[in-house]
Amino acid sequence: MSSASSTRKTLVALLVCAALGSSACAQLPLYGEVQAANPDLPTGPPLGQTAAGPAQDASAEKIVQGFLRACSAGYSDDFTVARSFLGIATAKQWQPDKQVRIFPSDSDLSISRQQDGAFVVTVSAVASVDSAGIYVESGQGSKISASFSLAKGIDQQWRIASLEDGIILSESAFSSAYAASTLYFLSPDRQRLVPELRWYPRRRQAAYMMQGLLEGPSASLTGAVTTSFPTGTTLPLKTVNISEGIAQVELSSEAQGQDEATRANMYWQAEATLRALPAVSKVSLTIGDAPIEPALMPAQTASDPPLAVMIKEGQIVTRQDAKFSVLVGGEILAGLSPNHPAVAPGGAPLVFLDADSRLMIVPQGGRAPIVLMEAAQLLPPSVDSLGWIWTGNPAEDRIVKVVASNGTQLSLPLGGAHDGKLLGLRVSPDGARLAMLWETNEGTRIDVHAVVRDTQGTPSGLGPPLRMGEAITNVRAMTWISGTNIAVLTSSPSEQMKVHIMELSGPSRTLSAVKGAISIASSVDERQLMLATSDGQLFVRNGANWRLVGDDVRDPQFSG
């Protein structure tokens, strides 16, 4: 790159070895001779975009425009045409895999020439994907600014002499070139799989996914997950061959010498990750020529069906198979003001707030509720998959309270700077993340923290916050849909309600909501979304609409 590029903001170029980190990018070649191997089968739209190279005597601006078009087709030709728009030295040094910046559409691009002759491309920013495949939505009003310096070669043809590593892509080009890819890591007790969403190129997607799995979880999950693959394990062949539905994965020698339990967990992680691809029905793991065939796969706890609990006519009820059933009757709740029930998968523990000051647990056998915790005000509880009950006191909003069903209390401090008032919290279905809703001077925001646990599953701390939904304001309520996405209920000054589906690493989507909605609940997917209104009506998702299913209902929440 020329020295002039160091003083300019340059073009954030096209997507890359998305999600593999700079060292991994070197391991997965972007160009070279075709190898005699079965390639990863495509899992999305056919790859076949082409772009023309530089025209003879093209103007400097035409070179910039042609380069941008060639980047959009770069995943079909390993950026060969895109490099032809660069000077010889620049073409060798440019790394398109460093990051991808995403903008709405090609028609939105603005190209201007600066006084020094450089060209600057500006456009509204949608999101970015870093070299680890982490997708981050851009805030409202964010812009992309990419600068290109050009020079004429000895043939008197304009070529790009300096630019920033990476690329910029329109949303449609990004969707064609990249696919959401879920990697699976282990909970600290190694009893559950925890998902993490990444974005990788569709071409060689299986190899990118496996390389990402070997490199380990992102920093946002530090302490919340672990992995069975030894540090330094790689793919010696730099690919994953898929033949007749079998993904053939060869691991490097670092994976040798592991005990049976570790080998079983290695296979468990790899199989769960790669079988998400439509072309894969089975996974074959080998170290050299030696297969990893666990004699015994890890014991997987059978997942209980999600249980929806709520308050109806002064009782704690559940709704299953389109019917309401009483869990805790009015005679047991006599003299109490039950609100915000919450339950673990399997039905126990079942807790609720008495008014807003006492956390109560419902013992087995129909006995009277017992006080677990008391304060001037408590946040609505959320129960994780291990039975820990999460709540907080708005007067102590730098501390999260975690309570066991036997009354044991833990206080987890929030690290870093936190401004605003804590309005609510929800723990993810897998227990690996905690979403927290804050009210600040700028509006509402959602932070997601990794839940750090010991090997027995006891919470011991919270990781740094991951800011969610930078462009979403006026949040009224939130709920987890899965381990990687959250449904958020928002309102506008005109009281128009909307539901936003936010991925932890991915684009958000917007659904219509119901007028007067004040709370939201969901379980394993958005088809089970529920909305409760201020006048006690309960609605469930019905295709693209909402269907009324009950009256005199409030505070719905699903287990887990």
PDB file of C-alpha atoms in Angstrom, residues 290-428:
ATOM      1  CA  ALA A 290      -7.367 -42.475  12.171  1.00  0.00           C
ATOM      2  CA  PRO A 291     -11.127 -41.943  12.517  1.00  0.00           C
ATOM      3  CA  ILE A 292     -12.677 -40.360  15.598  1.00  0.00           C
ATOM      4  CA  GLU A 293     -15.597 -42.651  16.259  1.00  0.00           C
ATOM      5  CA  PRO A 294     -16.736 -42.230  19.866  1.00  0.00           C
ATOM      6  CA  ALA A 295     -17.897 -45.427  21.478  1.00  0.00           C
ATOM      7  CA  LEU A 296     -20.317 -43.369  23.519  1.00  0.00           C
ATOM      8  CA  MET A 297     -21.743 -39.996  22.594  1.00  0.00           C
ATOM      9  CA  PRO A 298     -22.263 -37.422  25.376  1.00  0.00           C
ATOM     10  CA  ALA A 299     -25.464 -37.914  27.320  1.00  0.00           C
ATOM     11  CA  GLN A 300     -27.901 -35.298  26.084  1.00  0.00           C
ATOM     12  CA  THR A 301     -30.587 -34.162  28.464  1.00  0.00           C
ATOM     13  CA  ALA A 302     -33.971 -34.527  26.851  1.00  0.00           C
ATOM     14  CA  SER A 303     -35.415 -31.065  26.391  1.00  0.00           C
ATOM     15  CA  ASP A 304     -38.782 -30.441  27.976  1.00  0.00           C
ATOM     16  CA  PRO A 305     -41.430 -28.792  25.805  1.00  0.00           C
ATOM     17  CA  PRO A 306     -41.682 -25.053  26.427  1.00  0.00           C
ATOM     18  CA  LEU A 307     -44.211 -24.135  29.086  1.00  0.00           C
ATOM     19  CA  ALA A 308     -46.088 -20.838  28.865  1.00  0.00           C
ATOM     20  CA  VAL A 309     -47.145 -19.397  32.230  1.00  0.00           C
ATOM     21  CA  MET A 310     -49.171 -16.266  32.950  1.00  0.00           C
ATOM     22  CA  ILE A 311     -51.668 -14.691  35.333  1.00  0.00           C
ATOM     23  CA  LYS A 312     -55.339 -15.227  34.456  1.00  0.00           C
ATOM     24  CA  GLU A 313     -58.213 -14.252  36.713  1.00  0.00           C
ATOM     25  CA  GLY A 314     -55.878 -14.036  39.688  1.00  0.00           C
ATOM     26  CA  GLN A 315     -54.425 -17.523  39.186  1.00  0.00           C
ATOM     27  CA  ILE A 316     -51.150 -18.794  37.691  1.00  0.00           C
ATOM     28  CA  VAL A 317     -52.063 -20.736  34.578  1.00  0.00           C
ATOM     29  CA  THR A 318     -50.399 -22.355  31.610  1.00  0.00           C
ATOM     30  CA  ARG A 319     -51.560 -22.495  28.018  1.00  0.00           C
ATOM     31  CA  GLN A 320     -50.893 -25.657  26.053  1.00  0.00           C
ATOM     32  CA  ASP A 321     -52.702 -27.191  23.106  1.00  0.00           C
ATOM     33  CA  ALA A 322     -54.861 -24.052  22.867  1.00  0.00           C
ATOM     34  CA  LYS A 323     -56.210 -24.593  26.399  1.00  0.00           C
ATOM     35  CA  PHE A 324     -55.644 -22.823  29.716  1.00  0.00           C
ATOM     36  CA  SER A 325     -54.868 -24.987  32.748  1.00  0.00           C
ATOM     37  CA  VAL A 326     -54.510 -23.819  36.347  1.00  0.00           C
ATOM     38  CA  LEU A 327     -51.079 -24.385  37.910  1.00  0.00           C
ATOM     39  CA  VAL A 328     -51.615 -22.455  41.149  1.00  0.00           C
ATOM     40  CA  GLY A 329     -55.188 -21.758  42.152  1.00  0.00           C
ATOM     41  CA  GLY A 330     -56.686 -18.768  43.865  1.00  0.00           C
ATOM     42  CA  GLU A 331     -57.009 -20.548  47.196  1.00  0.00           C
ATOM     43  CA  ILE A 332     -53.226 -20.996  47.406  1.00  0.00           C
ATOM     44  CA  LEU A 333     -52.598 -17.411  46.315  1.00  0.00           C
ATOM     45  CA  ALA A 334     -55.158 -15.934  48.724  1.00  0.00           C
ATOM     46  CA  GLY A 335     -53.903 -12.715  50.293  1.00  0.00           C
ATOM     47  CA  LEU A 336     -51.158 -12.281  47.668  1.00  0.00           C
ATOM     48  CA  SER A 337     -50.884 -10.099  44.559  1.00  0.00           C
ATOM     49  CA  PRO A 338     -49.261 -12.468  42.053  1.00  0.00           C
ATOM     50  CA  ASN A 339     -47.414 -10.950  39.104  1.00  0.00           C
ATOM     51  CA  HIS A 340     -44.845 -12.031  36.527  1.00  0.00           C
ATOM     52  CA  PRO A 341     -44.711 -15.823  36.977  1.00  0.00           C
ATOM     53  CA  ALA A 342     -41.616 -17.596  35.652  1.00  0.00           C
ATOM     54  CA  VAL A 343     -40.752 -21.264  35.408  1.00  0.00           C
ATOM     55  CA  ALA A 344     -37.844 -23.507  34.475  1.00  0.00           C
ATOM     56  CA  PRO A 345     -38.112 -26.130  31.722  1.00  0.00           C
ATOM     57  CA  GLY A 346     -39.864 -29.122  33.221  1.00  0.00           C
ATOM     58  CA  GLY A 347     -42.116 -26.995  35.432  1.00  0.00           C
ATOM     59  CA  ALA A 348     -39.949 -26.411  38.507  1.00  0.00           C
ATOM     60  CA  PRO A 349     -39.034 -24.150  40.069  1.00  0.00           C
ATOM     61  CA  LEU A 350     -42.120 -21.995  39.550  1.00  0.00           C
ATOM     62  CA  VAL A 351     -41.784 -18.482  40.957  1.00  0.00           C
ATOM     63  CA  PHE A 352     -43.651 -15.177  40.855  1.00  0.00           C
ATOM     64  CA  LEU A 353     -43.611 -11.697  42.357  1.00  0.00           C
ATOM     65  CA  ASP A 354     -45.975 -10.778  45.175  1.00  0.00           C
ATOM     66  CA  ALA A 355     -46.835  -7.195  44.197  1.00  0.00           C
ATOM     67  CA  ASP A 356     -43.362  -6.026  43.167  1.00  0.00           C
ATOM     68  CA  SER A 357     -41.448  -6.528  46.406  1.00  0.00           C
ATOM     69  CA  ARG A 358     -41.335 -10.253  47.205  1.00  0.00           C
ATOM     70  CA  LEU A 359     -39.981 -13.131  45.119  1.00  0.00           C
ATOM     71  CA  MET A 360     -42.057 -16.223  45.919  1.00  0.00           C
ATOM     72  CA  ILE A 361     -41.511 -19.875  45.028  1.00  0.00           C
ATOM     73  CA  VAL A 362     -44.312 -22.420  44.724  1.00  0.00           C
ATOM     74  CA  PRO A 363     -43.348 -25.671  46.500  1.00  0.00           C
ATOM     75  CA  GLN A 364     -44.340 -29.053  45.143  1.00  0.00           C
ATOM     76  CA  GLY A 365     -47.517 -30.657  46.459  1.00  0.00           C
ATOM     77  CA  GLY A 366     -49.784 -27.632  46.453  1.00  0.00           C
ATOM     78  CA  ARG A 367     -48.276 -26.031  49.546  1.00  0.00           C
ATOM     79  CA  ALA A 368     -48.342 -22.290  50.219  1.00  0.00           C
ATOM     80  CA  PRO A 369     -45.747 -20.147  48.398  1.00  0.00           C
ATOM     81  CA  ILE A 370     -42.495 -19.337  50.240  1.00  0.00           C
ATOM     82  CA  VAL A 371     -40.594 -16.056  50.213  1.00  0.00           C
ATOM     83  CA  LEU A 372     -37.191 -16.391  48.525  1.00  0.00           C
ATOM     84  CA  MET A 373     -36.195 -12.741  48.474  1.00  0.00           C
ATOM     85  CA  GLU A 374     -37.614  -9.392  49.542  1.00  0.00           C
ATOM     86  CA  ALA A 375     -36.779  -5.783  48.613  1.00  0.00           C
ATOM     87  CA  ALA A 376     -38.505  -2.463  48.138  1.00  0.00           C
ATOM     88  CA  GLN A 377     -38.822  -3.338  44.445  1.00  0.00           C
ATOM     89  CA  LEU A 378     -37.782  -6.363  42.386  1.00  0.00           C
ATOM     90  CA  LEU A 379     -37.577  -6.892  38.657  1.00  0.00           C
ATOM     91  CA  PRO A 380     -39.735  -9.630  37.069  1.00  0.00           C
ATOM     92  CA  PRO A 381     -37.842 -12.934  37.476  1.00  0.00           C
ATOM     93  CA  SER A 382     -36.389 -15.138  34.741  1.00  0.00           C
ATOM     94  CA  VAL A 383     -35.494 -18.809  35.363  1.00  0.00           C
ATOM     95  CA  ASP A 384     -32.659 -20.501  33.458  1.00  0.00           C
ATOM     96  CA  SER A 385     -32.338 -24.083  32.272  1.00  0.00           C
ATOM     97  CA  LEU A 386     -30.504 -25.101  35.471  1.00  0.00           C
ATOM     98  CA  GLY A 387     -33.182 -23.686  37.769  1.00  0.00           C
ATOM     99  CA  TRP A 388     -31.390 -20.496  38.840  1.00  0.00           C
ATOM    100  CA  ILE A 389     -33.741 -17.530  39.270  1.00  0.00           C
ATOM    101  CA  TRP A 390     -32.545 -14.158  37.941  1.00  0.00           C
ATOM    102  CA  THR A 391     -33.875 -10.828  39.184  1.00  0.00           C
ATOM    103  CA  GLY A 392     -32.641  -7.476  40.410  1.00  0.00           C
ATOM    104  CA  ASN A 393     -33.422  -4.443  42.508  1.00  0.00           C
ATOM    105  CA  PRO A 394     -33.650  -1.215  40.470  1.00  0.00           C
ATOM    106  CA  ALA A 395     -32.161   0.608  43.467  1.00  0.00           C
ATOM    107  CA  GLU A 396     -29.049  -1.568  43.034  1.00  0.00           C
ATOM    108  CA  ASP A 397     -28.911  -1.634  39.253  1.00  0.00           C
ATOM    109  CA  ARG A 398     -25.183  -2.394  39.116  1.00  0.00           C
ATOM    110  CA  ILE A 399     -25.840  -5.795  40.701  1.00  0.00           C
ATOM    111  CA  VAL A 400     -27.799  -8.757  39.365  1.00  0.00           C
ATOM    112  CA  LYS A 401     -29.373 -11.092  41.902  1.00  0.00           C
ATOM    113  CA  VAL A 402     -29.394 -14.839  41.295  1.00  0.00           C
ATOM    114  CA  VAL A 403     -31.367 -17.095  43.617  1.00  0.00           C
ATOM    115  CA  ALA A 404     -31.483 -20.896  43.938  1.00  0.00           C
ATOM    116  CA  SER A 405     -34.706 -22.683  44.778  1.00  0.00           C
ATOM    117  CA  ASN A 406     -33.315 -23.412  48.271  1.00  0.00           C
ATOM    118  CA  GLY A 407     -32.942 -19.682  48.932  1.00  0.00           C
ATOM    119  CA  THR A 408     -29.205 -19.351  48.269  1.00  0.00           C
ATOM    120  CA  GLN A 409     -28.549 -15.855  46.921  1.00  0.00           C
ATOM    121  CA  LEU A 410     -25.721 -14.667  44.694  1.00  0.00           C
ATOM    122  CA  SER A 411     -24.853 -11.080  43.757  1.00  0.00           C
ATOM    123  CA  LEU A 412     -23.164 -10.602  40.385  1.00  0.00           C
ATOM    124  CA  PRO A 413     -21.706  -7.119  39.799  1.00  0.00           C
ATOM    125  CA  LEU A 414     -21.835  -5.526  36.368  1.00  0.00           C
ATOM    126  CA  GLY A 415     -18.362  -4.647  35.187  1.00  0.00           C
ATOM    127  CA  GLY A 416     -17.591  -1.512  33.224  1.00  0.00           C
ATOM    128  CA  ALA A 417     -19.548   1.710  32.978  1.00  0.00           C
ATOM    129  CA  HIS A 418     -23.342   1.493  33.039  1.00  0.00           C
ATOM    130  CA  ASP A 419     -25.573   4.506  32.837  1.00  0.00           C
ATOM    131  CA  GLY A 420     -29.334   4.625  33.161  1.00  0.00           C
ATOM    132  CA  LYS A 421     -31.987   2.671  35.019  1.00  0.00           C
ATOM    133  CA  LEU A 422     -32.354  -1.103  34.774  1.00  0.00           C
ATOM    134  CA  LEU A 423     -35.886  -1.928  33.573  1.00  0.00           C
ATOM    135  CA  GLY A 424     -35.750  -5.677  33.081  1.00  0.00           C
ATOM    136  CA  LEU A 425     -33.682  -8.766  32.377  1.00  0.00           C
ATOM    137  CA  ARG A 426     -34.103 -12.127  30.659  1.00  0.00           C
ATOM    138  CA  VAL A 427     -31.783 -15.149  30.646  1.00  0.00           C
ATOM    139  CA  SER A 428     -31.416 -17.081  27.377  1.00  0.00           C
TER     140      SER A 428
END
